[in-house]
Every structure is written in C-alpha cells, then in structure tokens.
Amino acid sequence: MEYLPAPAAPAQGHILCCQCGVPIPPNPANMCVGCLRAQVDITEGIPKQGTVHFCKQCERYLQPPGTWIQCALESRELLALCLKKIKASLSKVRLIDAGFIWTEPHSKRLKLKLTVQKEVINGAVLQQVFVVEYIVQSQMCEDCHRIEAKDFWKAVVQVRQKTVHKKTFYYLEQLILKHRLHQNTLRIKEIHDGLDFYYSSKQHAQKMVDFLQCTVPSRSKSSQRLISHDIHSNVYNYKSTFSVEIVPICKDNVVCLSPKLAQSLGNMSQICVCIRVTSTIHLIDPRTLQIAEIDGNTYWRHPFNSLFHPKQLEEFIIMDINRVHEKKKGAGAGARSNKHTLAEAWVRKTSELDTDHQYFCCTHLGHILNPGDLVLGFDLANCNLNDEFANKMNPQHIPDVV
C-alpha cells in the first residue's frame, strides 16, 4: 500500500484559493492574483492603439477639435494630449501612474505605460500595468497651409525708410527675432526702401505696428479694402494695409535742424550729431556737448534730413587737441552730456598730408582722442551742401569739420 503525503496546511491566517488551491492571504474574492486576472481584465474597453496628428512645418500637435500646441517629446504637455484621447474610457478605472516608454525619435511611435486600479469581485481592488501605442500621423495645420498658399493674407505691414543703407532694418531684424514677432507672419518680402510683412489676421499686424512705434521713431497710417460681403449674415471680408514710415536719421548722421526746432531744444546749434536712435532720436551738439531727444511726433512736425551718408566720411589725422574743461552755458541752454568731453582740435586730411592745410574744429570725443589718432569726419568746408536749413545759416556758424 502506498501513502500519499497530505496537502500542506495553509499557514496561520491564510486561506486556499477557490480556483487553484494555493494558500493566499484572505481577500474579498477568495482568489489568488493569477486566477483573478484570468477571470477579470480591468483594461477591457481601453484602446491600446491611437493616433496623434503632427505638423512637420511648425512642429505642433493637434489638440482636437482645432487647436495646435507646441510639445516637446516626452513632455508633460504631450502626455496630457495623449491621455485626453482615451479620457472617456479611463473614467471606469482609477489612473495611478502614466509615463512614456522610450522610442526612437524618428519612429513615428509614442508608447505610454499606464497603471490603473479597479474594484472587482466582492470589493477586491486589482491593479494592472499596460501599454498604449500612438502612431504619429503628419497633417499640415491651417497656418502652414496659408503660408504655403503664399497669397492668402488678411493684413500687410509696409515698413519704409528713405535711406541709402539698411542699418535700421538690421537692428529691427535682431529685435523681431528676440521678441519672436516673426512667428505669426505668413511671408516677409524685401522691396525697395523697406520690407512687407504679411499676416493672416488684422490683430497680428496691429501688434507689429505697435511694436515698431515703441522701438523706432515712426509714423503710421492704415487703410482697408473690401474683398467680399455676405448680405444675409452681414459679414464683411477686408484686406488691411498698414504703412509705417521710419525717420530717415541713423546713428552717426550729421543733421541740420530748423532754427525753430534748435531754439525749442534749448538754443542748440543747428548742426548736430545723432549719437543713437532708440524710440527717440538722441542728438548732441559737438560745440557745447548739449544733448536733446526728439520723438517721432516732434520730428514729423519739424522734419530735417541727414547732411551726409556714411560713404562720404573722410579720414583725418589729429595734429593737436586741447580739452575744454569749462564752457560757459548760453541763455536757456539744456542738459549736457556727462559721457563726453569737449575738446578743440587741429586736424589734417590723410589725403592732404603733403600740404600744410589744417582744419580747426570742436569735438565731443575729447575723452578718447589723442594727437596722432586717425578719425573719420565730414568735411563741411569743401562740400556742396544741399539742405534748405544749412543754406540759410550764417557761414560763420557752420563748422569746417564734424
């Protein structure tokens, strides 16, 4: 006769699984985890595959119904976007954890690892981990569609400056890139004397005009043209045009102010140097160091032009220089610059070194110039000035060299 060993008695406080007879701690279902999972699948009804739409041009993802959002790979924003796709089916379970499983960036696949819990037979709580795979499909967004169409625009900003060089536009380019204002443009077209910015909405164009008026001294005007009109719904379709004209004065320009404007700025000399251009024009009088700022509105009320452009600069050598420490202020004189030093200098053209011809001038650069230095300047003594204010000035008040 053969004796079979008796089945192992369950440990103290344990019960046998009602399906397979394995000793387990007591639970409401009286089943082990393996049998419970075989009986119940808590992820049933949750899709294991899905699709997300991605625009290659602007690198944005579609958030239904019609919003496109910028998301980095494996970011919280992209995780939220993917979970929204299965939000309805996740309502029956409790989401414990969610995260990305690494995939090749060019594989067009996104894998999510989800951990969920659900109450099953007799109140037992079951936890399960599963993977949802998303296929990334390419789809062009509406904004990129309009850019590709090239002619689909609702507003244009025409920026113009009547100068021979593009100094101001190089400066504006850096500011536009810094403040990311180029993102809403459909197209940027370079034409004579300026640039055209095309936009899909009037609000974006208005924002650009406001930015230009805060950045450079300018004036603007707008117009609109009716394209179509629906008489039943009373909807009008317009194309708007904004024209922005930037003042034709740049850094290092020598200008001649009108007598009225020079007097209103604290009896400045009419011949001044533009030391920089921000939202206002900053001028300095090289004979007294008096400074003044002119905004766009003042400029268009009393317009003036540059006497020279940078290509007309000539090279001079400093023969002798004397710094002037005390200069008597004239009646009603305005503020003076603390960053510059007034000096009287004798200079000679490098092209006339074989002659004894020297020029006397006052300069605001006394703090950096020394005898023997080479400088660039404008020769007013031998030039033919074609300016309405300069031609009416007393010749004694016009310096030989600036």
mmCIF file of C-alpha atoms in Angstrom:
data_model
loop_
_atom_site.group_PDB
_atom_site.id
_atom_site.type_symbol
_atom_site.label_atom_id
_atom_site.label_comp_id
_atom_site.label_asym_id
_atom_site.label_seq_id
_atom_site.Cartn_x
_atom_site.Cartn_y
_atom_site.Cartn_z
ATOM 1 C CA MET A 1 0.000 0.000 0.000
ATOM 2 C CA GLU A 2 1.331 3.481 -0.948
ATOM 3 C CA TYR A 3 0.822 6.513 1.304
ATOM 4 C CA LEU A 4 0.429 9.951 -0.357
ATOM 5 C CA PRO A 5 1.568 12.986 1.570
ATOM 6 C CA ALA A 6 -1.268 15.088 2.893
ATOM 7 C CA PRO A 7 -1.768 18.531 1.271
ATOM 8 C CA ALA A 8 0.132 21.326 3.026
ATOM 9 C CA ALA A 9 -1.976 23.016 5.594
ATOM 10 C CA PRO A 10 -2.387 26.737 4.975
ATOM 11 C CA ALA A 11 -0.192 28.955 7.106
ATOM 12 C CA GLN A 12 -1.694 30.638 10.117
ATOM 13 C CA GLY A 13 -4.166 33.295 8.870
ATOM 14 C CA HIS A 14 -4.113 32.066 5.219
ATOM 15 C CA ILE A 15 -6.869 30.546 3.068
ATOM 16 C CA LEU A 16 -6.843 28.426 -0.076
ATOM 17 C CA CYS A 17 -7.634 29.983 -3.488
ATOM 18 C CA CYS A 18 -11.088 28.792 -4.580
ATOM 19 C CA GLN A 19 -9.817 28.171 -8.114
ATOM 20 C CA CYS A 20 -6.323 26.619 -7.821
ATOM 21 C CA GLY A 21 -5.984 25.844 -4.109
ATOM 22 C CA VAL A 22 -2.837 27.919 -3.468
ATOM 23 C CA PRO A 23 -2.547 29.323 0.092
ATOM 24 C CA ILE A 24 -3.142 33.088 -0.014
ATOM 25 C CA PRO A 25 -3.851 35.876 2.495
ATOM 26 C CA PRO A 26 -7.598 36.330 2.808
ATOM 27 C CA ASN A 27 -9.224 38.715 0.304
ATOM 28 C CA PRO A 28 -12.856 39.547 -0.589
ATOM 29 C CA ALA A 29 -12.705 37.485 -3.813
ATOM 30 C CA ASN A 30 -11.074 34.403 -2.153
ATOM 31 C CA MET A 31 -8.844 34.081 -5.262
ATOM 32 C CA CYS A 32 -5.123 34.449 -5.918
ATOM 33 C CA VAL A 33 -3.937 37.315 -8.162
ATOM 34 C CA GLY A 34 -3.265 34.953 -11.129
ATOM 35 C CA CYS A 35 -6.777 33.494 -11.090
ATOM 36 C CA LEU A 36 -8.320 36.932 -10.508
ATOM 37 C CA ARG A 37 -6.545 38.324 -13.589
ATOM 38 C CA ALA A 38 -7.605 35.298 -15.624
ATOM 39 C CA GLN A 39 -11.216 35.938 -14.619
ATOM 40 C CA VAL A 40 -11.276 39.757 -14.903
ATOM 41 C CA ASP A 41 -9.447 42.163 -17.279
ATOM 42 C CA ILE A 42 -9.813 45.689 -15.886
ATOM 43 C CA THR A 43 -8.244 47.242 -19.032
ATOM 44 C CA GLU A 44 -11.086 45.932 -21.212
ATOM 45 C CA GLY A 45 -12.617 48.779 -23.184
ATOM 46 C CA ILE A 46 -9.480 50.954 -23.031
ATOM 47 C CA PRO A 47 -7.977 51.293 -26.564
ATOM 48 C CA LYS A 48 -4.404 50.019 -26.812
ATOM 49 C CA GLN A 49 -3.687 51.955 -30.027
ATOM 50 C CA GLY A 50 -4.390 55.509 -31.211
ATOM 51 C CA THR A 51 -3.204 58.289 -33.490
ATOM 52 C CA VAL A 52 -1.910 61.828 -32.929
ATOM 53 C CA HIS A 53 -1.554 64.389 -35.701
ATOM 54 C CA PHE A 54 1.690 66.351 -36.108
ATOM 55 C CA CYS A 55 2.504 69.292 -38.414
ATOM 56 C CA LYS A 56 6.050 68.991 -39.801
ATOM 57 C CA GLN A 57 6.330 72.668 -40.769
ATOM 58 C CA CYS A 58 5.696 74.303 -37.374
ATOM 59 C CA GLU A 59 6.301 71.134 -35.254
ATOM 60 C CA ARG A 60 2.986 71.326 -33.397
ATOM 61 C CA TYR A 61 0.490 68.630 -32.352
ATOM 62 C CA LEU A 62 -3.267 68.770 -32.961
ATOM 63 C CA GLN A 63 -5.395 69.024 -29.852
ATOM 64 C CA PRO A 64 -8.950 68.270 -31.043
ATOM 65 C CA PRO A 65 -11.102 69.853 -32.252
ATOM 66 C CA GLY A 66 -8.904 72.541 -33.833
ATOM 67 C CA THR A 67 -6.086 73.742 -31.545
ATOM 68 C CA TRP A 68 -2.417 73.190 -32.431
ATOM 69 C CA ILE A 69 0.009 73.179 -29.485
ATOM 70 C CA GLN A 70 3.805 73.081 -29.191
ATOM 71 C CA CYS A 71 5.009 69.982 -27.277
ATOM 72 C CA ALA A 72 8.478 68.537 -26.776
ATOM 73 C CA LEU A 73 8.959 64.761 -26.944
ATOM 74 C CA GLU A 74 8.217 63.024 -23.599
ATOM 75 C CA SER A 75 6.956 66.309 -22.106
ATOM 76 C CA ARG A 76 4.059 66.721 -19.665
ATOM 77 C CA GLU A 77 2.091 68.607 -22.344
ATOM 78 C CA LEU A 78 2.394 65.703 -24.807
ATOM 79 C CA LEU A 79 1.449 63.204 -22.058
ATOM 80 C CA ALA A 80 -1.694 65.233 -21.279
ATOM 81 C CA LEU A 81 -2.549 65.382 -25.004
ATOM 82 C CA CYS A 82 -2.260 61.573 -25.348
ATOM 83 C CA LEU A 83 -4.288 60.883 -22.180
ATOM 84 C CA LYS A 84 -7.110 63.157 -23.416
ATOM 85 C CA LYS A 85 -7.509 60.812 -26.396
ATOM 86 C CA ILE A 86 -8.545 57.934 -24.051
ATOM 87 C CA LYS A 87 -10.082 60.070 -21.294
ATOM 88 C CA ALA A 88 -13.614 58.664 -21.795
ATOM 89 C CA SER A 89 -12.556 55.003 -21.477
ATOM 90 C CA LEU A 90 -10.342 55.775 -18.425
ATOM 91 C CA SER A 91 -13.388 57.032 -16.499
ATOM 92 C CA LYS A 92 -14.276 53.442 -15.410
ATOM 93 C CA VAL A 93 -10.871 52.830 -13.785
ATOM 94 C CA ARG A 94 -8.590 54.787 -11.460
ATOM 95 C CA LEU A 95 -5.383 56.026 -13.103
ATOM 96 C CA ILE A 96 -2.437 55.593 -10.730
ATOM 97 C CA ASP A 97 0.589 56.368 -12.917
ATOM 98 C CA ALA A 98 1.403 57.326 -16.515
ATOM 99 C CA GLY A 99 4.706 57.768 -18.322
ATOM 100 C CA PHE A 100 6.465 57.377 -21.660
ATOM 101 C CA ILE A 101 8.405 54.303 -22.795
ATOM 102 C CA TRP A 102 11.424 55.427 -24.848
ATOM 103 C CA THR A 103 11.059 55.071 -28.634
ATOM 104 C CA GLU A 104 13.295 56.226 -31.491
ATOM 105 C CA PRO A 105 12.537 59.940 -32.192
ATOM 106 C CA HIS A 106 12.066 59.203 -35.940
ATOM 107 C CA SER A 107 9.965 56.030 -35.433
ATOM 108 C CA LYS A 108 6.629 57.915 -35.556
ATOM 109 C CA ARG A 109 5.538 55.976 -32.447
ATOM 110 C CA LEU A 110 4.695 57.143 -28.919
ATOM 111 C CA LYS A 111 4.312 54.496 -26.186
ATOM 112 C CA LEU A 112 2.561 55.204 -22.876
ATOM 113 C CA LYS A 113 2.877 52.946 -19.836
ATOM 114 C CA LEU A 114 -0.273 53.247 -17.705
ATOM 115 C CA THR A 115 -1.015 51.830 -14.247
ATOM 116 C CA VAL A 116 -4.723 51.529 -13.357
ATOM 117 C CA GLN A 117 -6.782 50.188 -10.442
ATOM 118 C CA LYS A 118 -10.349 48.934 -10.327
ATOM 119 C CA GLU A 119 -12.640 47.335 -7.766
ATOM 120 C CA VAL A 120 -13.633 43.840 -8.903
ATOM 121 C CA ILE A 121 -15.433 40.814 -7.337
ATOM 122 C CA ASN A 122 -16.718 41.468 -3.788
ATOM 123 C CA GLY A 123 -14.796 44.770 -3.454
ATOM 124 C CA ALA A 124 -11.291 43.372 -4.174
ATOM 125 C CA VAL A 125 -9.052 46.065 -5.763
ATOM 126 C CA LEU A 126 -6.979 44.898 -8.748
ATOM 127 C CA GLN A 127 -4.018 46.875 -10.160
ATOM 128 C CA GLN A 128 -2.755 46.361 -13.705
ATOM 129 C CA VAL A 129 0.002 47.843 -15.930
ATOM 130 C CA PHE A 130 -0.459 48.052 -19.725
ATOM 131 C CA VAL A 131 0.946 49.909 -22.746
ATOM 132 C CA VAL A 132 -0.903 52.193 -25.188
ATOM 133 C CA GLU A 133 0.812 52.866 -28.528
ATOM 134 C CA TYR A 134 0.154 56.014 -30.582
ATOM 135 C CA ILE A 135 1.037 56.395 -34.255
ATOM 136 C CA VAL A 136 2.156 59.942 -35.196
ATOM 137 C CA GLN A 137 0.494 60.962 -38.474
ATOM 138 C CA SER A 138 1.568 64.021 -40.488
ATOM 139 C CA GLN A 139 -1.035 66.691 -41.130
ATOM 140 C CA MET A 140 -0.460 70.301 -42.186
ATOM 141 C CA CYS A 141 -2.063 72.885 -39.885
ATOM 142 C CA GLU A 142 -4.161 75.777 -41.220
ATOM 143 C CA ASP A 143 -1.486 78.393 -40.519
ATOM 144 C CA CYS A 144 1.136 76.473 -42.520
ATOM 145 C CA HIS A 145 -1.442 75.903 -45.277
ATOM 146 C CA ARG A 146 -1.822 79.663 -45.604
ATOM 147 C CA ILE A 147 1.934 80.196 -45.644
ATOM 148 C CA GLU A 148 2.312 77.635 -48.442
ATOM 149 C CA ALA A 149 -0.549 79.262 -50.371
ATOM 150 C CA LYS A 150 1.587 82.475 -50.368
ATOM 151 C CA ASP A 151 -1.285 84.802 -51.387
ATOM 152 C CA PHE A 152 -3.652 84.097 -48.519
ATOM 153 C CA TRP A 153 -3.242 87.151 -46.287
ATOM 154 C CA LYS A 154 -5.642 89.460 -44.475
ATOM 155 C CA ALA A 155 -3.240 92.256 -43.447
ATOM 156 C CA VAL A 156 0.104 93.667 -44.577
ATOM 157 C CA VAL A 157 2.505 95.976 -42.720
ATOM 158 C CA GLN A 158 4.637 98.042 -45.125
ATOM 159 C CA VAL A 159 7.759 99.335 -43.329
ATOM 160 C CA ARG A 160 9.726 102.025 -45.188
ATOM 161 C CA GLN A 161 12.817 104.156 -44.519
ATOM 162 C CA LYS A 162 14.224 106.530 -47.123
ATOM 163 C CA THR A 163 17.955 105.999 -46.598
ATOM 164 C CA VAL A 164 20.788 104.601 -48.736
ATOM 165 C CA HIS A 165 21.785 101.933 -46.172
ATOM 166 C CA LYS A 166 19.906 99.264 -44.179
ATOM 167 C CA LYS A 167 21.323 99.962 -40.689
ATOM 168 C CA THR A 168 17.884 100.359 -39.079
ATOM 169 C CA PHE A 169 16.498 97.199 -40.689
ATOM 170 C CA TYR A 170 19.432 95.105 -39.394
ATOM 171 C CA TYR A 171 18.669 96.467 -35.907
ATOM 172 C CA LEU A 172 14.943 95.733 -36.299
ATOM 173 C CA GLU A 173 15.699 92.208 -37.519
ATOM 174 C CA GLN A 174 17.514 91.403 -34.254
ATOM 175 C CA LEU A 175 14.673 92.862 -32.150
ATOM 176 C CA ILE A 176 11.996 90.944 -34.106
ATOM 177 C CA LEU A 177 13.909 87.676 -33.587
ATOM 178 C CA LYS A 178 14.478 88.457 -29.895
ATOM 179 C CA HIS A 179 10.778 89.116 -29.216
ATOM 180 C CA ARG A 180 9.668 86.263 -31.571
ATOM 181 C CA LEU A 181 7.388 88.553 -33.590
ATOM 182 C CA HIS A 182 8.187 86.690 -36.830
ATOM 183 C CA GLN A 183 6.172 83.630 -35.730
ATOM 184 C CA ASN A 184 2.798 84.979 -36.895
ATOM 185 C CA THR A 185 3.980 86.243 -40.299
ATOM 186 C CA LEU A 186 2.863 84.382 -43.418
ATOM 187 C CA ARG A 187 5.636 85.912 -45.513
ATOM 188 C CA ILE A 188 8.263 88.665 -45.363
ATOM 189 C CA LYS A 189 9.059 90.336 -48.685
ATOM 190 C CA GLU A 190 12.028 92.646 -49.265
ATOM 191 C CA ILE A 191 11.382 95.573 -51.589
ATOM 192 C CA HIS A 192 12.997 98.923 -52.380
ATOM 193 C CA ASP A 193 13.342 101.127 -49.256
ATOM 194 C CA GLY A 194 11.876 98.553 -46.879
ATOM 195 C CA LEU A 195 10.052 95.322 -46.015
ATOM 196 C CA ASP A 196 6.494 93.987 -46.275
ATOM 197 C CA PHE A 197 5.140 91.724 -43.501
ATOM 198 C CA TYR A 198 2.074 89.619 -44.409
ATOM 199 C CA TYR A 199 -0.355 88.351 -41.729
ATOM 200 C CA SER A 200 -3.409 86.105 -41.568
ATOM 201 C CA SER A 201 -5.243 88.429 -39.157
ATOM 202 C CA LYS A 202 -5.505 92.166 -38.591
ATOM 203 C CA GLN A 203 -4.706 91.753 -34.848
ATOM 204 C CA HIS A 204 -1.237 90.317 -35.580
ATOM 205 C CA ALA A 205 -0.500 93.205 -37.970
ATOM 206 C CA GLN A 206 -1.656 95.772 -35.387
ATOM 207 C CA LYS A 207 0.640 94.155 -32.807
ATOM 208 C CA MET A 208 3.588 94.558 -35.204
ATOM 209 C CA VAL A 209 2.737 98.248 -35.818
ATOM 210 C CA ASP A 210 2.543 98.895 -32.047
ATOM 211 C CA PHE A 211 5.919 97.192 -31.588
ATOM 212 C CA LEU A 212 7.539 99.331 -34.321
ATOM 213 C CA GLN A 213 6.168 102.556 -32.804
ATOM 214 C CA CYS A 214 7.631 101.598 -29.393
ATOM 215 C CA THR A 215 11.013 100.641 -30.910
ATOM 216 C CA VAL A 216 11.871 103.278 -33.537
ATOM 217 C CA PRO A 217 10.598 106.834 -34.162
ATOM 218 C CA SER A 218 7.992 106.398 -36.880
ATOM 219 C CA ARG A 219 4.523 107.348 -38.091
ATOM 220 C CA SER A 220 1.829 105.039 -39.415
ATOM 221 C CA LYS A 221 -1.454 105.133 -41.295
ATOM 222 C CA SER A 222 -3.871 102.355 -42.189
ATOM 223 C CA SER A 223 -6.384 101.602 -44.917
ATOM 224 C CA GLN A 224 -8.636 98.676 -45.811
ATOM 225 C CA ARG A 225 -10.159 97.280 -48.995
ATOM 226 C CA LEU A 226 -13.432 95.338 -49.147
ATOM 227 C CA ILE A 227 -12.951 91.876 -50.686
ATOM 228 C CA SER A 228 -16.385 90.301 -50.188
ATOM 229 C CA HIS A 229 -19.662 90.870 -48.348
ATOM 230 C CA ASP A 230 -22.339 88.355 -47.340
ATOM 231 C CA ILE A 231 -25.655 90.295 -47.337
ATOM 232 C CA HIS A 232 -27.516 87.515 -45.497
ATOM 233 C CA SER A 233 -25.237 87.237 -42.458
ATOM 234 C CA ASN A 234 -23.875 90.805 -42.745
ATOM 235 C CA VAL A 235 -20.242 89.549 -42.732
ATOM 236 C CA TYR A 236 -17.590 91.739 -44.375
ATOM 237 C CA ASN A 237 -14.203 90.478 -45.552
ATOM 238 C CA TYR A 238 -11.475 93.151 -45.656
ATOM 239 C CA LYS A 239 -7.792 93.286 -46.525
ATOM 240 C CA SER A 240 -5.964 95.804 -44.295
ATOM 241 C CA THR A 241 -2.790 97.713 -45.129
ATOM 242 C CA PHE A 242 -0.641 99.448 -42.503
ATOM 243 C CA SER A 243 2.036 101.839 -43.749
ATOM 244 C CA VAL A 244 4.873 102.597 -41.295
ATOM 245 C CA GLU A 245 7.484 105.207 -42.185
ATOM 246 C CA ILE A 246 10.653 105.239 -40.066
ATOM 247 C CA VAL A 247 12.517 108.533 -39.684
ATOM 248 C CA PRO A 248 15.441 108.695 -42.183
ATOM 249 C CA ILE A 249 18.001 109.500 -39.428
ATOM 250 C CA CYS A 250 20.508 106.907 -38.179
ATOM 251 C CA LYS A 251 23.356 106.743 -35.682
ATOM 252 C CA ASP A 252 26.436 108.904 -36.594
ATOM 253 C CA ASN A 253 24.472 111.093 -39.028
ATOM 254 C CA VAL A 254 25.241 114.838 -39.108
ATOM 255 C CA VAL A 255 21.944 116.739 -39.258
ATOM 256 C CA CYS A 256 20.882 120.350 -39.664
ATOM 257 C CA LEU A 257 17.894 121.370 -37.537
ATOM 258 C CA SER A 258 15.430 124.118 -38.378
ATOM 259 C CA PRO A 259 16.044 127.362 -36.412
ATOM 260 C CA LYS A 260 12.683 126.981 -34.624
ATOM 261 C CA LEU A 261 13.428 123.390 -33.509
ATOM 262 C CA ALA A 262 17.014 124.232 -32.413
ATOM 263 C CA GLN A 263 15.667 127.091 -30.305
ATOM 264 C CA SER A 264 12.973 124.892 -28.680
ATOM 265 C CA LEU A 265 15.659 122.341 -27.697
ATOM 266 C CA GLY A 266 17.487 124.874 -25.509
ATOM 267 C CA ASN A 267 19.187 127.075 -28.145
ATOM 268 C CA MET A 268 21.251 124.214 -29.575
ATOM 269 C CA SER A 269 23.473 124.648 -32.589
ATOM 270 C CA GLN A 270 21.656 123.759 -35.817
ATOM 271 C CA ILE A 271 24.485 121.395 -36.847
ATOM 272 C CA CYS A 272 24.263 118.319 -34.557
ATOM 273 C CA VAL A 273 25.398 114.706 -34.473
ATOM 274 C CA CYS A 274 22.987 111.797 -33.915
ATOM 275 C CA ILE A 275 24.659 109.611 -31.250
ATOM 276 C CA ARG A 276 21.980 106.890 -31.221
ATOM 277 C CA VAL A 277 18.405 106.068 -32.232
ATOM 278 C CA THR A 278 16.038 104.243 -29.869
ATOM 279 C CA SER A 279 12.338 105.139 -29.659
ATOM 280 C CA THR A 280 13.659 108.733 -29.888
ATOM 281 C CA ILE A 281 16.498 110.432 -31.793
ATOM 282 C CA HIS A 282 19.388 111.343 -29.454
ATOM 283 C CA LEU A 283 21.340 114.428 -30.634
ATOM 284 C CA ILE A 284 24.491 116.082 -29.314
ATOM 285 C CA ASP A 285 25.906 119.496 -30.162
ATOM 286 C CA PRO A 286 29.669 118.889 -30.775
ATOM 287 C CA ARG A 287 30.484 122.520 -29.822
ATOM 288 C CA THR A 288 28.766 122.640 -26.411
ATOM 289 C CA LEU A 289 28.030 118.950 -25.504
ATOM 290 C CA GLN A 290 24.355 119.916 -25.194
ATOM 291 C CA ILE A 291 22.084 116.887 -25.691
ATOM 292 C CA ALA A 292 18.452 116.563 -26.750
ATOM 293 C CA GLU A 293 15.911 113.853 -27.573
ATOM 294 C CA ILE A 294 13.421 114.133 -30.415
ATOM 295 C CA ASP A 295 10.456 111.777 -30.602
ATOM 296 C CA GLY A 296 8.623 110.758 -33.773
ATOM 297 C CA ASN A 297 5.812 113.334 -33.408
ATOM 298 C CA THR A 298 8.277 116.236 -32.984
ATOM 299 C CA TYR A 299 10.311 115.048 -35.968
ATOM 300 C CA TRP A 300 7.313 114.938 -38.328
ATOM 301 C CA ARG A 301 6.251 118.436 -37.166
ATOM 302 C CA HIS A 302 9.762 119.825 -37.830
ATOM 303 C CA PRO A 303 11.387 117.389 -40.301
ATOM 304 C CA PHE A 304 15.115 117.591 -41.079
ATOM 305 C CA ASN A 305 17.500 115.489 -43.159
ATOM 306 C CA SER A 306 20.939 113.996 -42.819
ATOM 307 C CA LEU A 307 23.606 116.211 -44.444
ATOM 308 C CA PHE A 308 25.833 113.248 -45.365
ATOM 309 C CA HIS A 309 25.616 109.493 -45.651
ATOM 310 C CA PRO A 310 28.385 107.222 -44.223
ATOM 311 C CA LYS A 311 30.068 106.695 -47.610
ATOM 312 C CA GLN A 312 31.054 110.403 -47.620
ATOM 313 C CA LEU A 313 33.167 110.077 -44.448
ATOM 314 C CA GLU A 314 36.794 111.144 -44.906
ATOM 315 C CA GLU A 315 39.874 110.171 -42.890
ATOM 316 C CA PHE A 316 41.576 112.835 -40.785
ATOM 317 C CA ILE A 317 44.625 112.745 -38.507
ATOM 318 C CA ILE A 318 44.627 114.616 -35.170
ATOM 319 C CA MET A 319 47.534 117.102 -35.189
ATOM 320 C CA ASP A 320 46.793 118.716 -31.810
ATOM 321 C CA ILE A 321 43.955 118.508 -29.295
ATOM 322 C CA ASN A 322 43.090 120.571 -26.176
ATOM 323 C CA ARG A 323 40.343 119.526 -23.774
ATOM 324 C CA VAL A 324 37.979 122.329 -22.732
ATOM 325 C CA HIS A 325 37.057 121.863 -19.057
ATOM 326 C CA GLU A 326 34.838 124.883 -18.561
ATOM 327 C CA LYS A 327 32.442 126.137 -21.200
ATOM 328 C CA LYS A 328 30.033 128.933 -20.395
ATOM 329 C CA LYS A 329 26.377 127.950 -20.816
ATOM 330 C CA GLY A 330 24.294 130.082 -23.157
ATOM 331 C CA ALA A 331 20.923 131.546 -22.227
ATOM 332 C CA GLY A 332 18.248 128.845 -21.867
ATOM 333 C CA ALA A 333 20.722 126.022 -22.587
ATOM 334 C CA GLY A 334 19.539 122.483 -21.915
ATOM 335 C CA ALA A 335 21.241 119.453 -20.341
ATOM 336 C CA ARG A 336 24.822 118.480 -21.188
ATOM 337 C CA SER A 337 26.292 115.024 -21.692
ATOM 338 C CA ASN A 338 28.414 113.573 -18.858
ATOM 339 C CA LYS A 339 29.733 110.735 -21.046
ATOM 340 C CA HIS A 340 31.574 113.007 -23.486
ATOM 341 C CA THR A 341 34.382 115.550 -23.140
ATOM 342 C CA LEU A 342 34.526 118.778 -25.110
ATOM 343 C CA ALA A 343 37.807 119.428 -26.975
ATOM 344 C CA GLU A 344 39.269 121.772 -29.605
ATOM 345 C CA ALA A 345 41.334 120.022 -32.259
ATOM 346 C CA TRP A 346 43.505 120.779 -35.266
ATOM 347 C CA VAL A 347 43.101 118.068 -37.906
ATOM 348 C CA ARG A 348 44.532 117.357 -41.348
ATOM 349 C CA LYS A 349 43.168 115.126 -44.103
ATOM 350 C CA THR A 350 45.287 111.996 -44.690
ATOM 351 C CA SER A 351 44.889 112.696 -48.434
ATOM 352 C CA GLU A 352 46.499 116.174 -47.918
ATOM 353 C CA LEU A 353 49.496 115.223 -45.751
ATOM 354 C CA ASP A 354 51.899 116.732 -48.314
ATOM 355 C CA THR A 355 50.278 120.173 -47.780
ATOM 356 C CA ASP A 356 50.164 122.471 -44.748
ATOM 357 C CA HIS A 357 46.374 122.789 -44.855
ATOM 358 C CA GLN A 358 44.813 122.170 -41.419
ATOM 359 C CA TYR A 359 41.254 122.448 -40.109
ATOM 360 C CA PHE A 360 40.090 123.647 -36.706
ATOM 361 C CA CYS A 361 37.056 122.023 -35.120
ATOM 362 C CA CYS A 362 35.285 121.332 -31.826
ATOM 363 C CA THR A 363 34.544 117.732 -30.951
ATOM 364 C CA HIS A 364 32.562 115.828 -28.299
ATOM 365 C CA LEU A 365 35.089 112.928 -28.407
ATOM 366 C CA GLY A 366 37.787 114.620 -26.317
ATOM 367 C CA HIS A 367 37.801 111.727 -23.818
ATOM 368 C CA ILE A 368 39.105 109.206 -26.395
ATOM 369 C CA LEU A 369 41.127 111.232 -28.931
ATOM 370 C CA ASN A 370 44.877 111.903 -28.747
ATOM 371 C CA PRO A 371 47.369 113.565 -31.149
ATOM 372 C CA GLY A 372 48.246 111.173 -33.989
ATOM 373 C CA ASP A 373 44.902 109.312 -33.900
ATOM 374 C CA LEU A 374 43.062 108.610 -37.143
ATOM 375 C CA VAL A 375 39.417 109.678 -37.171
ATOM 376 C CA LEU A 376 36.559 109.747 -39.668
ATOM 377 C CA GLY A 377 34.778 113.032 -40.224
ATOM 378 C CA PHE A 378 32.677 115.111 -42.583
ATOM 379 C CA ASP A 379 34.307 117.988 -44.431
ATOM 380 C CA LEU A 380 31.788 120.833 -44.484
ATOM 381 C CA ALA A 381 34.335 123.439 -45.651
ATOM 382 C CA ASN A 382 34.789 121.924 -49.139
ATOM 383 C CA CYS A 383 31.424 120.279 -49.740
ATOM 384 C CA ASN A 384 28.372 121.450 -51.624
ATOM 385 C CA LEU A 385 25.546 121.416 -49.051
ATOM 386 C CA ASN A 386 22.094 120.929 -50.499
ATOM 387 C CA ASP A 387 19.907 121.498 -47.450
ATOM 388 C CA GLU A 388 17.227 124.147 -47.010
ATOM 389 C CA PHE A 389 18.260 124.988 -43.417
ATOM 390 C CA ALA A 390 22.043 124.783 -43.940
ATOM 391 C CA ASN A 391 21.908 127.107 -46.959
ATOM 392 C CA LYS A 392 20.199 129.815 -44.877
ATOM 393 C CA MET A 393 22.674 129.574 -41.968
ATOM 394 C CA ASN A 394 25.339 132.169 -41.281
ATOM 395 C CA PRO A 395 28.589 130.635 -42.754
ATOM 396 C CA GLN A 396 30.444 131.573 -39.521
ATOM 397 C CA HIS A 397 28.173 129.186 -37.562
ATOM 398 C CA ILE A 398 28.937 126.212 -39.832
ATOM 399 C CA PRO A 399 31.984 124.226 -38.585
ATOM 400 C CA ASP A 400 34.725 123.259 -41.081
ATOM 401 C CA VAL A 401 34.794 119.618 -39.965
ATOM 402 C CA VAL A 402 32.497 117.459 -37.844
#
